[in-house]
Amino acid sequence: MNKMLRKLMTLAAPSVVALMLFAAVASAHVTVAPAESSTGAWETYTLKVPSEKDIATIQVDLRIPEGAEFKQYEATPGWKVTIEGNKVSWTATGEGIQAGQFQRFYFTAKNPEAAGDIAWNAYQHYADGSLVQWSGEEGSETPHSVTSIVQSSGNGDSHSHGSADTGDSMSMDEHKAIVEDIDKSSGTSPLLYIALGISLLSFLLAAISLLRGRKE
C-alpha cells in the first residue's frame, strides 16, 4: 500500500508543480483596475505592480490612453511621481518593490467621452537595468490591461469612488472600495481552471493505469 502511495505521489508531483508555476505566471502581471468604467467619469484607478524577478522594481512608467485625461495621484511613501505628457512615472526613492512583493499606486483619470476599450501600457524597470514592457495584446506573455468604457446613464461628469474633485486625500472606505473592485475585475483567469482540470485529469488517468497494472 505504501509503495502504491509513493507511486501516486510521484505521478502527481509534476502536475502540481506545473499548476503552481502556471498560477504564479498568470497572477504576476502589472494591472490597472477597474476593468470597466463609464464615459466621462472621474475614475480612481489602481496600478498594481508585482516584482517577478529576484531583484527590485525601481520604476514604473504608465501611458495614459488616448482620450483619457490624467487628473491626480495619491502620494505613496518611498516613491516620487513625474508627469510628462501622457506618461506618468513612479520612481523609487528607497529600496523599491522587492522580490515576492507588490505595490499599489492610486490615481484619478477622466475617462473618454466615447464608449470603447482603452489600453494601459506599462513599463517596469528593474534595478539591474532590465525592462519589461506590459504593452502586448491579451494572450501575450506581457499583456497590457484593458478597461471597457461603457456609456454613462447619467448626465454630466460623474465621479467614481468620490473626492477626486475636492483635492482631499483618499479615505480608508474608498481604499476598501478600490480593493473590492480589483478583486471583482481581476478574478481568476479561466486558463487557470483549465490547467487545474487538465492536471487533475492527468493524475486520475495515471492512477487508474497504475491500479489496472496491479490487478493484471
mmCIF file of C-alpha atoms in Angstrom:
data_model
loop_
_atom_site.group_PDB
_atom_site.id
_atom_site.type_symbol
_atom_site.label_atom_id
_atom_site.label_comp_id
_atom_site.label_asym_id
_atom_site.label_seq_id
_atom_site.Cartn_x
_atom_site.Cartn_y
_atom_site.Cartn_z
ATOM 1 C CA MET A 1 0.000 0.000 0.000
ATOM 2 C CA ASN A 2 2.798 2.400 0.932
ATOM 3 C CA LYS A 3 4.590 1.564 -2.315
ATOM 4 C CA MET A 4 1.492 2.390 -4.367
ATOM 5 C CA LEU A 5 1.008 5.642 -2.437
ATOM 6 C CA ARG A 6 4.557 6.662 -3.191
ATOM 7 C CA LYS A 7 3.976 5.967 -6.891
ATOM 8 C CA LEU A 8 0.814 8.078 -6.857
ATOM 9 C CA MET A 9 2.643 10.957 -5.185
ATOM 10 C CA THR A 10 5.435 10.689 -7.767
ATOM 11 C CA LEU A 11 2.885 10.853 -10.576
ATOM 12 C CA ALA A 12 1.080 13.811 -9.018
ATOM 13 C CA ALA A 13 4.186 15.916 -8.326
ATOM 14 C CA PRO A 14 4.804 17.149 -11.927
ATOM 15 C CA SER A 15 1.161 18.181 -12.315
ATOM 16 C CA VAL A 16 1.173 20.088 -9.040
ATOM 17 C CA VAL A 17 4.438 21.872 -9.873
ATOM 18 C CA ALA A 18 3.190 22.801 -13.347
ATOM 19 C CA LEU A 19 -0.059 24.132 -11.908
ATOM 20 C CA MET A 20 1.751 26.240 -9.305
ATOM 21 C CA LEU A 21 4.068 27.709 -11.934
ATOM 22 C CA PHE A 22 1.119 28.492 -14.221
ATOM 23 C CA ALA A 23 -0.784 30.175 -11.387
ATOM 24 C CA ALA A 24 2.267 32.273 -10.440
ATOM 25 C CA VAL A 25 2.784 33.475 -14.006
ATOM 26 C CA ALA A 26 -0.927 34.139 -14.540
ATOM 27 C CA SER A 27 -1.183 36.348 -11.451
ATOM 28 C CA ALA A 28 2.099 38.263 -11.781
ATOM 29 C CA HIS A 29 1.083 40.786 -14.409
ATOM 30 C CA VAL A 30 1.155 44.546 -13.992
ATOM 31 C CA THR A 31 -2.525 45.512 -13.987
ATOM 32 C CA VAL A 32 -4.764 48.568 -13.927
ATOM 33 C CA ALA A 33 -8.204 48.250 -12.317
ATOM 34 C CA PRO A 34 -11.146 48.532 -12.594
ATOM 35 C CA ALA A 35 -11.770 46.616 -15.811
ATOM 36 C CA GLU A 36 -14.930 48.625 -16.513
ATOM 37 C CA SER A 37 -15.933 52.254 -16.028
ATOM 38 C CA SER A 38 -18.293 54.791 -17.587
ATOM 39 C CA THR A 39 -17.868 57.522 -20.176
ATOM 40 C CA GLY A 40 -16.732 60.897 -18.864
ATOM 41 C CA ALA A 41 -16.315 59.629 -15.291
ATOM 42 C CA TRP A 42 -13.514 60.680 -12.976
ATOM 43 C CA GLU A 43 -12.371 57.165 -12.117
ATOM 44 C CA THR A 44 -9.948 56.263 -9.342
ATOM 45 C CA TYR A 45 -7.677 53.676 -10.918
ATOM 46 C CA THR A 46 -5.297 51.287 -9.196
ATOM 47 C CA LEU A 47 -1.983 50.320 -10.759
ATOM 48 C CA LYS A 48 -0.788 47.047 -9.216
ATOM 49 C CA VAL A 49 2.878 46.169 -9.760
ATOM 50 C CA PRO A 50 4.356 42.824 -8.626
ATOM 51 C CA SER A 51 8.103 42.218 -8.722
ATOM 52 C CA GLU A 52 8.584 38.987 -10.692
ATOM 53 C CA LYS A 53 12.381 38.819 -10.578
ATOM 54 C CA ASP A 54 14.846 38.258 -7.747
ATOM 55 C CA ILE A 55 15.730 41.950 -7.873
ATOM 56 C CA ALA A 56 13.785 45.065 -7.030
ATOM 57 C CA THR A 57 11.470 47.058 -9.277
ATOM 58 C CA ILE A 58 12.650 50.666 -9.064
ATOM 59 C CA GLN A 59 10.447 52.468 -11.604
ATOM 60 C CA VAL A 60 7.123 52.052 -13.365
ATOM 61 C CA ASP A 61 6.011 54.147 -16.333
ATOM 62 C CA LEU A 62 2.347 54.230 -17.306
ATOM 63 C CA ARG A 63 0.994 55.644 -20.556
ATOM 64 C CA ILE A 64 -2.408 57.277 -20.194
ATOM 65 C CA PRO A 65 -4.613 56.012 -23.063
ATOM 66 C CA GLU A 66 -5.744 58.368 -25.805
ATOM 67 C CA GLY A 67 -8.980 60.089 -24.849
ATOM 68 C CA ALA A 68 -8.370 59.706 -21.109
ATOM 69 C CA GLU A 69 -7.050 62.604 -19.034
ATOM 70 C CA PHE A 70 -4.780 62.182 -16.014
ATOM 71 C CA LYS A 71 -6.016 64.284 -13.077
ATOM 72 C CA GLN A 72 -4.483 63.406 -9.711
ATOM 73 C CA TYR A 73 -2.403 60.816 -7.908
ATOM 74 C CA GLU A 74 -2.143 59.699 -4.312
ATOM 75 C CA ALA A 75 1.300 60.117 -2.753
ATOM 76 C CA THR A 76 2.982 56.783 -1.980
ATOM 77 C CA PRO A 77 5.747 56.686 0.661
ATOM 78 C CA GLY A 78 9.081 55.758 -0.893
ATOM 79 C CA TRP A 79 8.080 56.866 -4.396
ATOM 80 C CA LYS A 80 8.169 60.104 -6.370
ATOM 81 C CA VAL A 81 5.869 60.869 -9.288
ATOM 82 C CA THR A 82 6.736 62.717 -12.502
ATOM 83 C CA ILE A 83 4.316 63.571 -15.309
ATOM 84 C CA GLU A 84 5.473 64.174 -18.882
ATOM 85 C CA GLY A 85 2.658 64.472 -21.376
ATOM 86 C CA ASN A 86 0.721 61.219 -21.265
ATOM 87 C CA LYS A 87 3.471 59.402 -19.340
ATOM 88 C CA VAL A 88 3.226 59.078 -15.556
ATOM 89 C CA SER A 89 6.270 57.627 -13.781
ATOM 90 C CA TRP A 90 6.605 56.275 -10.251
ATOM 91 C CA THR A 91 10.278 56.149 -9.247
ATOM 92 C CA ALA A 92 11.528 54.579 -6.027
ATOM 93 C CA THR A 93 13.351 56.804 -3.568
ATOM 94 C CA GLY A 94 14.121 53.811 -1.358
ATOM 95 C CA GLU A 95 14.508 50.075 -1.962
ATOM 96 C CA GLY A 96 11.636 49.763 -4.427
ATOM 97 C CA ILE A 97 9.456 46.665 -4.777
ATOM 98 C CA GLN A 98 11.401 43.650 -3.580
ATOM 99 C CA ALA A 99 11.132 40.109 -4.918
ATOM 100 C CA GLY A 100 7.919 38.461 -3.772
ATOM 101 C CA GLN A 101 6.243 41.823 -3.092
ATOM 102 C CA PHE A 102 3.807 44.052 -4.946
ATOM 103 C CA GLN A 103 2.875 47.712 -4.695
ATOM 104 C CA ARG A 104 -0.369 49.542 -5.484
ATOM 105 C CA PHE A 105 -0.399 53.077 -6.877
ATOM 106 C CA TYR A 106 -3.626 55.101 -6.949
ATOM 107 C CA PHE A 107 -4.505 57.804 -9.447
ATOM 108 C CA THR A 108 -7.554 59.538 -10.886
ATOM 109 C CA ALA A 109 -8.215 59.967 -14.596
ATOM 110 C CA LYS A 110 -11.146 61.318 -16.536
ATOM 111 C CA ASN A 111 -12.480 58.716 -18.931
ATOM 112 C CA PRO A 112 -13.064 59.359 -22.640
ATOM 113 C CA GLU A 113 -16.465 60.681 -23.642
ATOM 114 C CA ALA A 114 -16.916 57.885 -26.175
ATOM 115 C CA ALA A 115 -17.572 54.274 -25.225
ATOM 116 C CA GLY A 116 -14.945 51.671 -26.113
ATOM 117 C CA ASP A 117 -11.875 49.920 -24.761
ATOM 118 C CA ILE A 118 -8.785 51.778 -23.553
ATOM 119 C CA ALA A 119 -5.410 50.060 -23.106
ATOM 120 C CA TRP A 120 -2.913 50.844 -20.350
ATOM 121 C CA ASN A 121 0.686 50.309 -21.491
ATOM 122 C CA ALA A 122 3.076 49.972 -18.562
ATOM 123 C CA TYR A 123 6.879 49.728 -18.457
ATOM 124 C CA GLN A 124 8.535 48.069 -15.471
ATOM 125 C CA HIS A 125 12.166 48.930 -14.706
ATOM 126 C CA TYR A 126 14.315 46.654 -12.529
ATOM 127 C CA ALA A 127 17.411 47.528 -10.527
ATOM 128 C CA ASP A 128 19.689 45.630 -12.938
ATOM 129 C CA GLY A 129 18.618 47.878 -15.814
ATOM 130 C CA SER A 130 16.247 45.368 -17.413
ATOM 131 C CA LEU A 131 12.831 46.442 -18.674
ATOM 132 C CA VAL A 132 9.551 44.554 -19.020
ATOM 133 C CA GLN A 133 7.077 46.171 -21.388
ATOM 134 C CA TRP A 134 3.480 45.406 -20.458
ATOM 135 C CA SER A 135 2.139 46.563 -23.809
ATOM 136 C CA GLY A 136 1.157 43.365 -25.609
ATOM 137 C CA GLU A 137 -2.283 42.196 -26.644
ATOM 138 C CA GLU A 138 -4.409 39.892 -24.485
ATOM 139 C CA GLY A 139 -2.988 36.377 -24.537
ATOM 140 C CA SER A 140 0.611 37.512 -24.985
ATOM 141 C CA GLU A 141 3.327 36.975 -22.374
ATOM 142 C CA THR A 142 3.268 40.638 -21.328
ATOM 143 C CA PRO A 143 -0.275 41.919 -21.957
ATOM 144 C CA HIS A 144 -1.459 45.410 -21.170
ATOM 145 C CA SER A 145 -4.533 45.990 -19.024
ATOM 146 C CA VAL A 146 -7.738 46.999 -20.763
ATOM 147 C CA THR A 147 -10.628 48.992 -19.309
ATOM 148 C CA SER A 148 -14.001 48.874 -21.041
ATOM 149 C CA ILE A 149 -15.591 52.311 -21.073
ATOM 150 C CA VAL A 150 -19.369 51.930 -21.246
ATOM 151 C CA GLN A 151 -21.924 54.601 -21.971
ATOM 152 C CA SER A 152 -22.892 56.525 -18.841
ATOM 153 C CA SER A 153 -26.569 56.608 -17.918
ATOM 154 C CA GLY A 154 -26.225 59.886 -16.002
ATOM 155 C CA ASN A 155 -25.839 63.491 -17.104
ATOM 156 C CA GLY A 156 -22.641 65.487 -16.789
ATOM 157 C CA ASP A 157 -19.411 64.358 -15.178
ATOM 158 C CA SER A 158 -19.616 61.536 -12.693
ATOM 159 C CA HIS A 159 -17.076 60.662 -10.044
ATOM 160 C CA SER A 160 -16.168 57.116 -9.190
ATOM 161 C CA HIS A 161 -15.004 56.436 -5.626
ATOM 162 C CA GLY A 162 -15.569 60.119 -4.727
ATOM 163 C CA SER A 163 -13.313 63.021 -3.705
ATOM 164 C CA ALA A 164 -11.276 63.407 -6.903
ATOM 165 C CA ASP A 165 -12.523 66.960 -7.388
ATOM 166 C CA THR A 166 -12.138 68.074 -3.778
ATOM 167 C CA GLY A 167 -8.365 67.665 -3.517
ATOM 168 C CA ASP A 168 -8.778 65.654 -0.296
ATOM 169 C CA SER A 169 -6.771 62.532 0.417
ATOM 170 C CA MET A 170 -8.467 59.211 -0.243
ATOM 171 C CA SER A 171 -10.301 57.759 2.755
ATOM 172 C CA MET A 172 -9.966 54.187 4.041
ATOM 173 C CA ASP A 173 -13.513 53.433 2.884
ATOM 174 C CA GLU A 174 -12.554 54.499 -0.618
ATOM 175 C CA HIS A 175 -9.457 52.321 -0.448
ATOM 176 C CA LYS A 176 -11.602 49.340 0.522
ATOM 177 C CA ALA A 177 -13.949 50.051 -2.375
ATOM 178 C CA ILE A 178 -10.988 50.103 -4.751
ATOM 179 C CA VAL A 179 -9.638 46.804 -3.430
ATOM 180 C CA GLU A 180 -13.086 45.248 -3.868
ATOM 181 C CA ASP A 181 -13.113 46.486 -7.468
ATOM 182 C CA ILE A 182 -9.719 44.890 -8.028
ATOM 183 C CA ASP A 183 -10.921 41.556 -6.690
ATOM 184 C CA LYS A 184 -14.038 41.670 -8.850
ATOM 185 C CA SER A 185 -12.339 42.798 -12.048
ATOM 186 C CA SER A 186 -9.158 40.749 -11.741
ATOM 187 C CA GLY A 187 -10.826 37.487 -10.854
ATOM 188 C CA THR A 188 -9.231 34.140 -11.599
ATOM 189 C CA SER A 189 -8.284 33.552 -15.175
ATOM 190 C CA PRO A 190 -10.322 30.822 -16.914
ATOM 191 C CA LEU A 191 -6.971 29.430 -18.103
ATOM 192 C CA LEU A 192 -6.151 28.611 -14.509
ATOM 193 C CA TYR A 193 -9.279 26.464 -14.201
ATOM 194 C CA ILE A 194 -8.436 24.742 -17.486
ATOM 195 C CA ALA A 195 -4.908 23.987 -16.263
ATOM 196 C CA LEU A 196 -6.299 22.667 -12.988
ATOM 197 C CA GLY A 197 -8.733 20.401 -14.842
ATOM 198 C CA ILE A 198 -6.010 19.051 -17.113
ATOM 199 C CA SER A 199 -3.702 18.396 -14.161
ATOM 200 C CA LEU A 200 -6.395 16.556 -12.202
ATOM 201 C CA LEU A 201 -7.419 14.534 -15.265
ATOM 202 C CA SER A 202 -3.806 13.539 -15.935
ATOM 203 C CA PHE A 203 -3.380 12.440 -12.338
ATOM 204 C CA LEU A 204 -6.637 10.468 -12.415
ATOM 205 C CA LEU A 205 -5.684 8.650 -15.625
ATOM 206 C CA ALA A 206 -2.248 7.841 -14.224
ATOM 207 C CA ALA A 207 -3.791 6.482 -11.021
ATOM 208 C CA ILE A 208 -6.257 4.310 -12.967
ATOM 209 C CA SER A 209 -3.441 2.987 -15.132
ATOM 210 C CA LEU A 210 -1.400 2.147 -12.040
ATOM 211 C CA LEU A 211 -4.308 0.347 -10.369
ATOM 212 C CA ARG A 212 -5.039 -1.648 -13.514
ATOM 213 C CA GLY A 213 -1.397 -2.656 -13.712
ATOM 214 C CA ARG A 214 -1.537 -4.003 -10.154
ATOM 215 C CA LYS A 215 -4.678 -6.046 -10.903
ATOM 216 C CA GLU A 216 -3.144 -7.593 -14.008
#
